[in-house]
mmCIF file of C-alpha atoms and ligand atoms in Angstrom:
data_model
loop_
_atom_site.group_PDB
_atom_site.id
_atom_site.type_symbol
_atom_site.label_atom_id
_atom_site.label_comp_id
_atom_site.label_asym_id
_atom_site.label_seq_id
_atom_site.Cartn_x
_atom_site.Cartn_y
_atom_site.Cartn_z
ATOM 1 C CA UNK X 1 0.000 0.000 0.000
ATOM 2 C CA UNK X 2 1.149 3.364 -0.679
ATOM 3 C CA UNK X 3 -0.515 6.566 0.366
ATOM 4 C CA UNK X 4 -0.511 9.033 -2.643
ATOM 5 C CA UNK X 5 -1.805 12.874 -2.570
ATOM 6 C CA UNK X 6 -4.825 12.743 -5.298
ATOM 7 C CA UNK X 7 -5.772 15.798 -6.281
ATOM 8 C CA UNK X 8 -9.809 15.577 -5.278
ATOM 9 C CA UNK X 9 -10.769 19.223 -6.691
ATOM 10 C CA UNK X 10 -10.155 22.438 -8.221
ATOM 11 C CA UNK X 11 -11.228 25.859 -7.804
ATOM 12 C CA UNK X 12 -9.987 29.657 -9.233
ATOM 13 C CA UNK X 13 -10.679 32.880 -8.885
ATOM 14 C CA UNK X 14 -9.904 36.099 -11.275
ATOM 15 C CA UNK X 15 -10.413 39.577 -10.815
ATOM 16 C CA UNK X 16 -13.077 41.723 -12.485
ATOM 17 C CA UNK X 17 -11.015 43.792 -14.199
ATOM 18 C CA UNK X 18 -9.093 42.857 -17.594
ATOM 19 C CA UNK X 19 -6.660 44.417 -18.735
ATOM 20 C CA UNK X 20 -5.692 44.445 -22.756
ATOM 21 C CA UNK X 21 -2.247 45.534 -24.156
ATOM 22 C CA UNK X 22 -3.971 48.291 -25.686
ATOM 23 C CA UNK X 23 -4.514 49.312 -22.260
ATOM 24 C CA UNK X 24 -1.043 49.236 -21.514
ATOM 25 C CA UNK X 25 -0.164 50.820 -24.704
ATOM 26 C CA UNK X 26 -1.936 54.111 -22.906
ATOM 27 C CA UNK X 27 0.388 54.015 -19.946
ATOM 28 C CA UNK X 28 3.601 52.984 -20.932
ATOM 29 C CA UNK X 29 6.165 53.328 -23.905
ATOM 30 C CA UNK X 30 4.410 49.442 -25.425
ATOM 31 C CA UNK X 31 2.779 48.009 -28.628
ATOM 32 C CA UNK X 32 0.212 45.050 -28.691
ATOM 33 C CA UNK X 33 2.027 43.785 -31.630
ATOM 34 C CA UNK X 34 5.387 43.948 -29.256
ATOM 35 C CA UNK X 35 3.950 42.208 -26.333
ATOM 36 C CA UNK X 36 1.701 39.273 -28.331
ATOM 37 C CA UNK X 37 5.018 38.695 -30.441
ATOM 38 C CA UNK X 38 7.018 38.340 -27.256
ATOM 39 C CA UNK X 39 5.342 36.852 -24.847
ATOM 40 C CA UNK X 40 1.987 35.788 -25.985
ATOM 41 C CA UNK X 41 0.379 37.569 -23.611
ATOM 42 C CA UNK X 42 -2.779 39.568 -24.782
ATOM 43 C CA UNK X 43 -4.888 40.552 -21.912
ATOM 44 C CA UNK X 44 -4.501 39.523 -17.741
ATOM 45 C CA UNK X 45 -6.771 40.779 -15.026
ATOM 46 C CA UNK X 46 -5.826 43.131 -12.469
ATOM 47 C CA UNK X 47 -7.547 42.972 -8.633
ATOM 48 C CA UNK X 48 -9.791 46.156 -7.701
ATOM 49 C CA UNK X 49 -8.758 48.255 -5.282
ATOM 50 C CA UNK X 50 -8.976 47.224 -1.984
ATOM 51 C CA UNK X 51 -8.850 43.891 -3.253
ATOM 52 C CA UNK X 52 -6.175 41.477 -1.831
ATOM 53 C CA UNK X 53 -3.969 38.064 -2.312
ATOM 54 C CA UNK X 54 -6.009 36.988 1.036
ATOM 55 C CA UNK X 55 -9.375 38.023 -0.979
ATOM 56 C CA UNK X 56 -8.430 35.744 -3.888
ATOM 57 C CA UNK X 57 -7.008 33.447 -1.984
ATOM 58 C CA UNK X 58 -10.427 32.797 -0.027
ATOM 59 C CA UNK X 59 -12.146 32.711 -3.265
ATOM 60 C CA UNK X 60 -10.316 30.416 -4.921
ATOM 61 C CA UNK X 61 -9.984 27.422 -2.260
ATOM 62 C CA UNK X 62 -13.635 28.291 -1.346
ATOM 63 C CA UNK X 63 -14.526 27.073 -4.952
ATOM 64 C CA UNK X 64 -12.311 23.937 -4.385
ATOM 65 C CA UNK X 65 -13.847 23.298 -1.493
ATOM 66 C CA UNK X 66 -17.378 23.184 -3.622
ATOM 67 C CA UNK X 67 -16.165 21.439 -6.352
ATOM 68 C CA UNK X 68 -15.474 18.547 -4.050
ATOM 69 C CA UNK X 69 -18.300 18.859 -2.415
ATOM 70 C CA UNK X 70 -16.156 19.028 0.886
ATOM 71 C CA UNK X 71 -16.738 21.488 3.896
ATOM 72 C CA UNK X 72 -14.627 23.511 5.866
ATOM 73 C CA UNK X 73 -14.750 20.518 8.282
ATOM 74 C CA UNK X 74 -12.552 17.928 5.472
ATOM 75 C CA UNK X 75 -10.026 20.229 5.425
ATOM 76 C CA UNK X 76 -6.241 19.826 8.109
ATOM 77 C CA UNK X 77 -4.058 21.275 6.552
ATOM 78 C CA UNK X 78 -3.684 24.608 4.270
ATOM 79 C CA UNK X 79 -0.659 25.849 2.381
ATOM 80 C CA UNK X 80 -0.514 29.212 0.065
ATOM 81 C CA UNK X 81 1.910 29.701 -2.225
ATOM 82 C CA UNK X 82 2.428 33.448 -2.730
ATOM 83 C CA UNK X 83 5.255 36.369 -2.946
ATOM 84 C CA UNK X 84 2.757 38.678 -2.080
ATOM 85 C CA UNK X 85 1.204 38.478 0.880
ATOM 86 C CA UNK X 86 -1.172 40.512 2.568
ATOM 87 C CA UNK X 87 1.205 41.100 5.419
ATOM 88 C CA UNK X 88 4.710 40.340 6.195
ATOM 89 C CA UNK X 89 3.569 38.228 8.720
ATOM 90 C CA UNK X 90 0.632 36.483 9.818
ATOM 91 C CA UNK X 91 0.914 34.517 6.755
ATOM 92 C CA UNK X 92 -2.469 34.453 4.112
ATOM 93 C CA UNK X 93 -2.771 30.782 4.795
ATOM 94 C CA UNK X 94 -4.379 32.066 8.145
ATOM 95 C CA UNK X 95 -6.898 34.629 6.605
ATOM 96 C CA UNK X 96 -7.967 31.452 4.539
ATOM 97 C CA UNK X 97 -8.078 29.147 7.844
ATOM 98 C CA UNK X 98 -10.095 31.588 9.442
ATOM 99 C CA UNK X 99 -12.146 33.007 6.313
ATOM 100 C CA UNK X 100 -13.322 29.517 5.709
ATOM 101 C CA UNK X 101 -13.698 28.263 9.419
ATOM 102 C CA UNK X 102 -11.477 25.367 9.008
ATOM 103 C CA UNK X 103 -10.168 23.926 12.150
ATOM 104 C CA UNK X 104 -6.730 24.430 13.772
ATOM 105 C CA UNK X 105 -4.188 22.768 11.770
ATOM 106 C CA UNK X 106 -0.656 23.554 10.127
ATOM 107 C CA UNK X 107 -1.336 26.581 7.980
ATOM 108 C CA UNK X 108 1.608 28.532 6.472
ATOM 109 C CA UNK X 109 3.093 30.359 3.220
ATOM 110 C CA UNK X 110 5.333 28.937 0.953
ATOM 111 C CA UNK X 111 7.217 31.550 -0.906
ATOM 112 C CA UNK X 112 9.351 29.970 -4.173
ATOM 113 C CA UNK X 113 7.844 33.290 -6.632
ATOM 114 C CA UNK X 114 6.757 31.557 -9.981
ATOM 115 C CA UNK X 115 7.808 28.119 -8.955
ATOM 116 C CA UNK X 116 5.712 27.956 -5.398
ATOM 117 C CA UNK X 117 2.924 26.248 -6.493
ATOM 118 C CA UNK X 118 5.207 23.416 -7.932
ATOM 119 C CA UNK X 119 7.471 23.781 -4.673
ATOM 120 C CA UNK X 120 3.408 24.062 -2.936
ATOM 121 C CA UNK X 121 2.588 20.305 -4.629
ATOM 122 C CA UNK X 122 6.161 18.807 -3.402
ATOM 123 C CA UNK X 123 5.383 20.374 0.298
ATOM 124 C CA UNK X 124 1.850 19.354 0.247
ATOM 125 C CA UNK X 125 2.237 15.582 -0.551
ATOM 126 C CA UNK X 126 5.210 14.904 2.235
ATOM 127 C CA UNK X 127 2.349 15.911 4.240
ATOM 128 C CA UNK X 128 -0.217 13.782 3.378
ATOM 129 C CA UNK X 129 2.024 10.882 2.366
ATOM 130 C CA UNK X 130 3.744 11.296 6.150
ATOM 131 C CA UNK X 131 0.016 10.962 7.543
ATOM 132 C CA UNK X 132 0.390 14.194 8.777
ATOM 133 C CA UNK X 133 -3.058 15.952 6.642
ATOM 134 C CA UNK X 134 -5.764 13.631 5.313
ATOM 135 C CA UNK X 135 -7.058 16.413 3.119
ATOM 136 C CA UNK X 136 -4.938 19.685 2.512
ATOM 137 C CA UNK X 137 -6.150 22.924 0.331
ATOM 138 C CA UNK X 138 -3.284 24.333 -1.683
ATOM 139 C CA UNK X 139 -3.414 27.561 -2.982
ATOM 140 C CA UNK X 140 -1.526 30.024 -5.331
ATOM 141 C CA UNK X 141 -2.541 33.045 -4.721
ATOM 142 C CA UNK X 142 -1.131 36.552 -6.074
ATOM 143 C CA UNK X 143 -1.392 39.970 -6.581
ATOM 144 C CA UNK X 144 1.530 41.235 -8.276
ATOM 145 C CA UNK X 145 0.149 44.549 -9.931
ATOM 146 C CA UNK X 146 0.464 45.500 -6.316
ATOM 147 C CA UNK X 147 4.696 44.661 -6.646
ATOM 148 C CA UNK X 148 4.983 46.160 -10.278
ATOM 149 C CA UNK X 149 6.732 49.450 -11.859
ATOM 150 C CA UNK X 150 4.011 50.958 -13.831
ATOM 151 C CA UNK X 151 6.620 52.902 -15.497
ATOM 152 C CA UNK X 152 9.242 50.076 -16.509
ATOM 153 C CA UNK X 153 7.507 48.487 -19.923
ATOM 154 C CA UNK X 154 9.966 45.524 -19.261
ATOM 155 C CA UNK X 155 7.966 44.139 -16.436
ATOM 156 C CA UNK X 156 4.341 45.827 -16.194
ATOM 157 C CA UNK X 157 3.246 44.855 -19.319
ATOM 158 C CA UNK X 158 3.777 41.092 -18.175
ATOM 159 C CA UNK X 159 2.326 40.355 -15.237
ATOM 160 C CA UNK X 160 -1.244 39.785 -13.870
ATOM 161 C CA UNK X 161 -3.438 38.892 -10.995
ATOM 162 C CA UNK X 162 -5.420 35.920 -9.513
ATOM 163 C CA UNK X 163 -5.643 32.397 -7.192
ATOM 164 C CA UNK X 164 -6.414 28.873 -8.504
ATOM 165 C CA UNK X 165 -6.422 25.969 -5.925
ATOM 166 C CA UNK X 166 -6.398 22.170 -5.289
ATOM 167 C CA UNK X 167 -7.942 20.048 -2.320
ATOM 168 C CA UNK X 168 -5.380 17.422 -2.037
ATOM 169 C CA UNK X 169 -6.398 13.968 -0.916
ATOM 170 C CA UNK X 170 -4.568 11.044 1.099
ATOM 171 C CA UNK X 171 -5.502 7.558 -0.934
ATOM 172 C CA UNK X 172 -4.221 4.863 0.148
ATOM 173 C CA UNK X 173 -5.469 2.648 -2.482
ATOM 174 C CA UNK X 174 -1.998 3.133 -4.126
ATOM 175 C CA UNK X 175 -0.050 0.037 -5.674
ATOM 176 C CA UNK X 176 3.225 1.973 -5.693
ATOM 177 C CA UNK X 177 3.544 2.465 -9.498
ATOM 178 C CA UNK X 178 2.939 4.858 -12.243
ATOM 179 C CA UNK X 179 -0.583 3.365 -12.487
ATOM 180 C CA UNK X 180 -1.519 5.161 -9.406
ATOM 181 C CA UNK X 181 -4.013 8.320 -9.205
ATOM 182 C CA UNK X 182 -2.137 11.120 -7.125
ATOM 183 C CA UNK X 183 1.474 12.448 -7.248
ATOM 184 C CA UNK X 184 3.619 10.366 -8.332
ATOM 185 C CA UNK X 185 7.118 11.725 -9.231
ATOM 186 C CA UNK X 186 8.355 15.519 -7.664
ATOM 187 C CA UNK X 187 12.171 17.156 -8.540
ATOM 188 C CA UNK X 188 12.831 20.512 -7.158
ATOM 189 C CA UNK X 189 15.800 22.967 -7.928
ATOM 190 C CA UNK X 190 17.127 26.598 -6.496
ATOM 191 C CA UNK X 191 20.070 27.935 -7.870
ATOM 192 C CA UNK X 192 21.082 30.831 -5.730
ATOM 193 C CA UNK X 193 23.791 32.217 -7.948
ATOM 194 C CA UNK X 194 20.946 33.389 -10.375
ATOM 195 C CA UNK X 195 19.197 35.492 -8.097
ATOM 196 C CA UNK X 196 20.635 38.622 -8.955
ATOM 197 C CA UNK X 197 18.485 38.365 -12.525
ATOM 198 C CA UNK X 198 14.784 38.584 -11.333
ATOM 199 C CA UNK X 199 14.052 40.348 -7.936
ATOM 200 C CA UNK X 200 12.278 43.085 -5.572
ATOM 201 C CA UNK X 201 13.666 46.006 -5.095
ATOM 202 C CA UNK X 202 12.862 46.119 -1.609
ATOM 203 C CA UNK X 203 11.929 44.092 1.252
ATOM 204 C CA UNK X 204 10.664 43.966 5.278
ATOM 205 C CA UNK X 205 14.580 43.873 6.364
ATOM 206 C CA UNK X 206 15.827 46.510 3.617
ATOM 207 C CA UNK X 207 13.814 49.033 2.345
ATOM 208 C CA UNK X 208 10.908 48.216 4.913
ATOM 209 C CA UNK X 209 8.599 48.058 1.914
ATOM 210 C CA UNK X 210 7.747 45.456 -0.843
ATOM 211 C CA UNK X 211 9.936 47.284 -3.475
ATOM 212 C CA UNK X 212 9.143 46.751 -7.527
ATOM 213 C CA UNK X 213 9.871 43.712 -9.519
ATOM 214 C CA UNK X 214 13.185 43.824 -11.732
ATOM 215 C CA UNK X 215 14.147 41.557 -14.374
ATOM 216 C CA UNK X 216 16.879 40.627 -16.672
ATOM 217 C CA UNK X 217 13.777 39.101 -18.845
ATOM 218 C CA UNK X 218 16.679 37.563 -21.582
ATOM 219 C CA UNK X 219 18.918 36.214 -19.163
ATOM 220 C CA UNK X 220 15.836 34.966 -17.312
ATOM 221 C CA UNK X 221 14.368 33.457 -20.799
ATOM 222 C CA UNK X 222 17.429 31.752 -21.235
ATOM 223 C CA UNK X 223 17.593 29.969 -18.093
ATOM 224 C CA UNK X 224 13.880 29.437 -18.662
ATOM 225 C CA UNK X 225 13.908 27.561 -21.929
ATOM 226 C CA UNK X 226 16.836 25.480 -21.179
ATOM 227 C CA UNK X 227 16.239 24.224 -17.077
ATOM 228 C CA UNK X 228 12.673 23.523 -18.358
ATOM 229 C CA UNK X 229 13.887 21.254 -20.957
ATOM 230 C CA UNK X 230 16.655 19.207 -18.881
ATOM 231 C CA UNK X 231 13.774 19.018 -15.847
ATOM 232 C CA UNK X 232 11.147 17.220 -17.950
ATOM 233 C CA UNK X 233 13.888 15.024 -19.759
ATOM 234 C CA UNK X 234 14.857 14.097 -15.851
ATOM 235 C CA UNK X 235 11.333 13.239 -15.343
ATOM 236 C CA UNK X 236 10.823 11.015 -18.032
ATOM 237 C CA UNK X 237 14.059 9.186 -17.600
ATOM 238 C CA UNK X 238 13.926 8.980 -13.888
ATOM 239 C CA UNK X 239 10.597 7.281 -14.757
ATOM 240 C CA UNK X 240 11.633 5.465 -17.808
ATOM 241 C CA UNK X 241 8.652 7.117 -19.271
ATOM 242 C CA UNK X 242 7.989 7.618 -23.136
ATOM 243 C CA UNK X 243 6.672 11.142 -23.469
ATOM 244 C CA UNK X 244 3.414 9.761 -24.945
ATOM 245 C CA UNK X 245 2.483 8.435 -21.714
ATOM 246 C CA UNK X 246 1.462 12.078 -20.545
ATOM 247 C CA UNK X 247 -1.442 13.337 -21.622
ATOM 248 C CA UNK X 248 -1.319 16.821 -20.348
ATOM 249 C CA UNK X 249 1.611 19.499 -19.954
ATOM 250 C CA UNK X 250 0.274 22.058 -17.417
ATOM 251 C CA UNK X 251 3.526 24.561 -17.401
ATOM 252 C CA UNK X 252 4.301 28.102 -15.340
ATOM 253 C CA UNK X 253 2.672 30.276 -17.479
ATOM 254 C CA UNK X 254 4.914 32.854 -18.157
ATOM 255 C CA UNK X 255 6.017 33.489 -21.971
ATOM 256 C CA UNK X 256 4.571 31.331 -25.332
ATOM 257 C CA UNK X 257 7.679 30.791 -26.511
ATOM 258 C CA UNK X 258 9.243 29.254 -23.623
ATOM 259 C CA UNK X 259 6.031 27.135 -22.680
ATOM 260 C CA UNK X 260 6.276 26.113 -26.862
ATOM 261 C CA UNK X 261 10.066 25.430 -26.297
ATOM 262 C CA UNK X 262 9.385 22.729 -23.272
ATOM 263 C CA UNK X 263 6.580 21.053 -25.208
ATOM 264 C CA UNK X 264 8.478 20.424 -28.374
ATOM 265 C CA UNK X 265 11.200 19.097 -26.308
ATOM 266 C CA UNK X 266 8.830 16.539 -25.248
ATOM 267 C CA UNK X 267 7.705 16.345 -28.965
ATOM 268 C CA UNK X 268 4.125 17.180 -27.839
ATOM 269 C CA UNK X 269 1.729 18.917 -29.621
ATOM 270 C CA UNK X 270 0.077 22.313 -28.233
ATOM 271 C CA UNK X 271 -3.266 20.815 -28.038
ATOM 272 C CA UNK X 272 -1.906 18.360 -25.135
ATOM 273 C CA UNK X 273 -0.324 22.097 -23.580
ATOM 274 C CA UNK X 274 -3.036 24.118 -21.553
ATOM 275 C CA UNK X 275 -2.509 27.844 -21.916
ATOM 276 C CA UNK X 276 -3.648 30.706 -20.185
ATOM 277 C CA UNK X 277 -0.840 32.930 -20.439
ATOM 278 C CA UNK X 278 -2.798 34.540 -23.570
ATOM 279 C CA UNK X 279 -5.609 35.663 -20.843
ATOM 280 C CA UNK X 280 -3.850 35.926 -17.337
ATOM 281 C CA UNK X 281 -0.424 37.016 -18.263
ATOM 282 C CA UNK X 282 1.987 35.784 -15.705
ATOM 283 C CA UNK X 283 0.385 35.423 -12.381
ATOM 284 C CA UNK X 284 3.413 33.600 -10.967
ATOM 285 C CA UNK X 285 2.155 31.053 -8.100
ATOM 286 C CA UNK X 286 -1.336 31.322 -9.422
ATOM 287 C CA UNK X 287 -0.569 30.439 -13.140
ATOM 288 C CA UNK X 288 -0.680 26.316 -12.881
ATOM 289 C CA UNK X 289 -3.471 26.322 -10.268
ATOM 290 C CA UNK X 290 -5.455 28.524 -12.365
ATOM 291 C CA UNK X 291 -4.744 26.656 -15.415
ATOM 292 C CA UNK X 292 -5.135 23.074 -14.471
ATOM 293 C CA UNK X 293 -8.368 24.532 -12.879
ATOM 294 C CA UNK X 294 -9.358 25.483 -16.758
ATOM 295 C CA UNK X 295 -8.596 22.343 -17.954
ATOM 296 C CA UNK X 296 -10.564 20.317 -15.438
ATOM 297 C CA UNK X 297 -13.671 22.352 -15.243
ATOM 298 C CA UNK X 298 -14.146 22.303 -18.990
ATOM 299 C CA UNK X 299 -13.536 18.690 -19.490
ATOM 300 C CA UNK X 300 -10.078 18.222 -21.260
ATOM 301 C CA UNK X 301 -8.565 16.492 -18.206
ATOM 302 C CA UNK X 302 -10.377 13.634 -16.626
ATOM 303 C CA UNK X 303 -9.500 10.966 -13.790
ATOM 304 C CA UNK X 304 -6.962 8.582 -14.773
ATOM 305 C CA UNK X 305 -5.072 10.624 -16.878
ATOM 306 C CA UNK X 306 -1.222 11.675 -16.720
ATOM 307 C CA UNK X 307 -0.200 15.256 -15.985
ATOM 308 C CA UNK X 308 3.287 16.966 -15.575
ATOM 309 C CA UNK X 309 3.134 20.411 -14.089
ATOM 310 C CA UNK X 310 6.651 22.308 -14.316
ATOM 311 C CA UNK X 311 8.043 26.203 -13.637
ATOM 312 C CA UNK X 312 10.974 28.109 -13.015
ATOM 313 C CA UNK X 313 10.841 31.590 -11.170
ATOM 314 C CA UNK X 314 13.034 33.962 -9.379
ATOM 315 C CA UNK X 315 15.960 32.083 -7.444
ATOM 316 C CA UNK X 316 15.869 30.814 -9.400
ATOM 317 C CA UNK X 317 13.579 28.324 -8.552
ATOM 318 C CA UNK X 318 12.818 25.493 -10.458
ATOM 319 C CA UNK X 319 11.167 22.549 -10.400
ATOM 320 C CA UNK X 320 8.039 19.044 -11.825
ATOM 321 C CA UNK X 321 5.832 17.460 -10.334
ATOM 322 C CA UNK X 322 4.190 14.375 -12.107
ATOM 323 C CA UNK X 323 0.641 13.111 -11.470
ATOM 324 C CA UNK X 324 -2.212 11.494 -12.321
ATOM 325 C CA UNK X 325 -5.415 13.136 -11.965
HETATM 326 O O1 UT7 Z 1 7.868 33.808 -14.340
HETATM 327 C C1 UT7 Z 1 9.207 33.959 -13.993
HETATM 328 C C2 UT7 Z 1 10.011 33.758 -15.141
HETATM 329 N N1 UT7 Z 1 9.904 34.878 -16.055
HETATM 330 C C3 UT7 Z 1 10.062 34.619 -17.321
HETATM 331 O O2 UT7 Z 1 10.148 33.472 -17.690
HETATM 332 C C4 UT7 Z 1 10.195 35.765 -18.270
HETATM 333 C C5 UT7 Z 1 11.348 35.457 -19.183
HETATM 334 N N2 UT7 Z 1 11.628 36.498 -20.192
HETATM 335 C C6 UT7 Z 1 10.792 36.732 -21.198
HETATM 336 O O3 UT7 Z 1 9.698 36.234 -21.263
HETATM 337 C C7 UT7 Z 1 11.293 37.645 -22.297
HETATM 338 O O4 UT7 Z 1 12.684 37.850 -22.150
HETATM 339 C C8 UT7 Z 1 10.589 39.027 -22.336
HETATM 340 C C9 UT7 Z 1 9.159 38.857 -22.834
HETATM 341 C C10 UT7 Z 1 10.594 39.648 -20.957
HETATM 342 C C11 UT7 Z 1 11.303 39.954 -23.294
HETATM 343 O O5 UT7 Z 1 11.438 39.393 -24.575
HETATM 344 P P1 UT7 Z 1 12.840 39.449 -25.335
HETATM 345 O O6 UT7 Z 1 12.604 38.882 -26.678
HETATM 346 O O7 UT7 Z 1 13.848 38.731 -24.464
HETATM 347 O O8 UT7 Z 1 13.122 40.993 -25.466
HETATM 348 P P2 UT7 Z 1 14.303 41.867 -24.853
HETATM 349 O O9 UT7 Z 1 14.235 41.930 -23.388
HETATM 350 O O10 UT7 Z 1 15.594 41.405 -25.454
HETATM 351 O O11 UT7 Z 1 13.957 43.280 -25.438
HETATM 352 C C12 UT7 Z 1 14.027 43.520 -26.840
HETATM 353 C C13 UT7 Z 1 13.726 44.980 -27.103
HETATM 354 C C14 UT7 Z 1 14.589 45.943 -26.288
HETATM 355 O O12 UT7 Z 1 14.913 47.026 -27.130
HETATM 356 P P3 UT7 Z 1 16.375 47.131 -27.808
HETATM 357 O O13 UT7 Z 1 17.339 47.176 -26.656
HETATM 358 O O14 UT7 Z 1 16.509 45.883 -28.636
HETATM 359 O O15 UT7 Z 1 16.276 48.380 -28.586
HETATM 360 C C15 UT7 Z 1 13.679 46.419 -25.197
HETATM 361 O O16 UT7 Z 1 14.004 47.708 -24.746
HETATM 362 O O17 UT7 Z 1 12.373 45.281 -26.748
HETATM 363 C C16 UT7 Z 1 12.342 46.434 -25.881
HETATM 364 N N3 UT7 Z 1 11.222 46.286 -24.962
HETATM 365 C C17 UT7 Z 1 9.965 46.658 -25.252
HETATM 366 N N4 UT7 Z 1 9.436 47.230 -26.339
HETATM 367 C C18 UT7 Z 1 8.115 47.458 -26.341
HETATM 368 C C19 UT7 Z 1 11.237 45.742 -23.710
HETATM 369 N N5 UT7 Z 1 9.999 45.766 -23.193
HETATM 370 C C20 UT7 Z 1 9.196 46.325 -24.122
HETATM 371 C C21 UT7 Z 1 7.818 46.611 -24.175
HETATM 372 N N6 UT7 Z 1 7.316 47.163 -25.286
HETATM 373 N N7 UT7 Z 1 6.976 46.293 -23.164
#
C-alpha cells in the first residue's frame, strides 16, 4: 500500500477587471504587436482596489472546497503559495483558515515566486504521504500589480493577478507504481547564484517596503527555456517514461515561446499544452493552479489521466511534479 496525494478538486478565482495591451499601450512606452510577439500575452486581469492576495485566496480554495463537495470541516491542513502576501507576517494561509472556518491545523506560506505552487505540490504531498493531513487545500494566490513598476515596460506589461487551488487527498489505495491516481514523481531545484536576474527592489529587512519587480527578462528566458527542458527530460528518464504516456503538460505560465520550447522538447503537440498565459499574463504562483483549474472544469482532463506540471521563477527556482489526476 502506498498513500498518494490525489488531487480531489479544483477551484480559481480572477479579478473583475481585464486588462488588454492596448490598455497598456496608454500608460507605458508598449505596442500590442510587441507584447503578443514576445510573450503571448494579450490581456490579464488586475484585482480592484482594496482587493487582496487573502481576498483571492479565499475565493479560490472556497470554490475547491465546492467542487469537491467538501466542507470547511474535510479540510487539516492549508498551504498558500504566494510572494505577495497581505502582510509580512501572519501569513495568508491564516486569513484562509479563518475566512473559511477550518479547524486548527498547520497553515503557512510557501514563498518559491513563480515556482511555489510546484514547490506548494512537493510540500503538500510529504504531508499527506507522512500521515500528517488527510485532506490539505493548496493555494496560489497573487497579486503582483500591487509589486509592479508601472513605469518600466519591461515588467508591467507582463504580469497579472489571480488564485487557482487544489484540495489534495490522502488515498491509500496506491499500488506503488505509475498506475496510481495522485502524485507520483516531484524534482525541485534553487540555484542561488541566479538570483541577482529577477528580484524586488525592496523588502521587510531593507527598504521596509515590498519594493518593484526587476528583471533581466533575456537572461531569465534563457535559463527558462533550457532548465525547463533538462527538468522534464529528468522526469521522463527517472521514470523510464515515453513522453506519450502524458497526456497533459500544465507549465508556469509565463512566456509562449518558452512554454512552446518545453513542449516540443517533449515532442508534444500544443493541443496536449493548456494555456492561459494569452488571458492571465503571468500570475506567478497562481498560473498552474489557475490553469489546471481550466482544464478540469471544462472537461479536457479527466481521472486517470497523466499530468506533468513544471516552472521556473526567481531564485531561481525550479522545479516538476508528475501526477495522475
Ligand atoms: O515567471 C518567472 C520567469 N519569467 C520569465 O520566464 C520571463 C522570461 N523572459 C521573457 O519572457 C522575455 O525575455 C521578455 C518577454 C521579458 C522579453 O522578450 P525578449 O525577446 O527577451 O526581449 P528583450 O528583453 O531582449 O527586449 C528587446 C527589445 C529591447 O529594445 P532594444 O534594446 O533591442 O532596442 C527592449 O528595450 O524590446 C524592448 N522592450 C519593449 N518594447 C516594447 C522591452 N519591453 C518592451 C515593451 N514594449 N513592453
Amino acid at each position: 500500500m502506498t498513500i498518494r496525494s490525489v488531487i480531489r478538486s479544483t477551484g480559481a478565482y480572477l479579478p473583475e477587471r481585464v486588462m488588454t495591451n492596448q490598455d497598456l499601450e496608454k500608460i507605458v512606452d508598449t505596442s500590442d504587436e510587441w507584447i503578443t510577439q514576445r510573450s503571448g500575452i494579450r490581456e490579464r486581469r488586475i484585482a480592484a482596489e482594496g482587493e487582496t492576495t487573502a481576498d483571492m485566496a479565499i475565493a479560490a480554495g472556497k470554490a475547491a472546497l465546492e467542487h469537491g463537495g467538501l466542507s470547511a470541516a474535510d479540510i487539516d491542513g492549508v498551504i498558500v503559495c504566494t510572494s505577495t502576501p497581505n502582510h509580512t507576517f501572519p501569513a495568508v494561509a491564516v486569513d484562509v483558515q479563518a475566512a473559511l472556518g477550518i479547524a486548527p491545523c498547520p497553515a503557512f506560506d510557501l514563498q518559491a515566486v513563480c515556482s511555489g505552487f510546484v514547490y506548494g505540490l512537493n510540500v503538500a504531498n510529504m504531508f499527506v504521504q507522512s500521515g500528517q493531513c488527510k485532506r490539505l487545500l493548496l493555494i496560489g494566490a497573487e497579486k503582483f500589480s500591487s509589486i509592479l513598476d508601472w513605469t518600466d515596460r519591461t515588467t508591467c506589461v507582463l504580469f497579472g493577478d489571480g488564485a487557482g487551488a487544489v484540495v489534495l487527498e490522502a488515498d491509500e489505495t496506491g499500488q506503488g507504481t505509475l498506475d496510481d491516481r495522485g502524485i507520483l514523481f516531484s524534482r525541485l531545484y534553487a540555484d542561488g547564484r541566479q538570483k541577482g536576474i529577477l528580484y524586488t527592489s525592496g523588502g521587510p529587512a531593507t527598504t521596509q517596503d515590498s519594493g518593484y519587480v526587476v528583471m533581466e527578462g533575456k537572461e531569465v528566458f534563457r535559463h527558462a527555456v533550457s532548465n525547463m527542458a533538462s527538468i522534464v527530460s529528468e522526469v521522463l528518464e527517472e521514470n523510464d517514461l515515453s513522453p506519450d504516456r502524458i497526456d497533459w503538460l500544465i507549465p508556469h505560465q509565463a512566456n509562449i515561446r518558452i512554454i512552446e520550447g518545453t513542449a516540443k522538447k517533449l515532442g508534444m503537440g500544443m493541443d496536449k499544452v493548456v494555456v492561459t498565459v494569452d488571458r492571465h499574463g503571468n500570475t506567478s504562483a497562481a498560473s498552474i493552479p489557475l490553469a489546471l483549474n481550466e482544464a478540469v472544469r471544462d472537461g479536457r482532463i479527466r481521472k486517470g489521466q497523466m499530468v506533468l506540471f513544471e516552472a521556473l521563477g526567481a531564485g531561481l527556482t525550479w522545479g516538476a511534479v508528475l501526477a495522475r489526476f
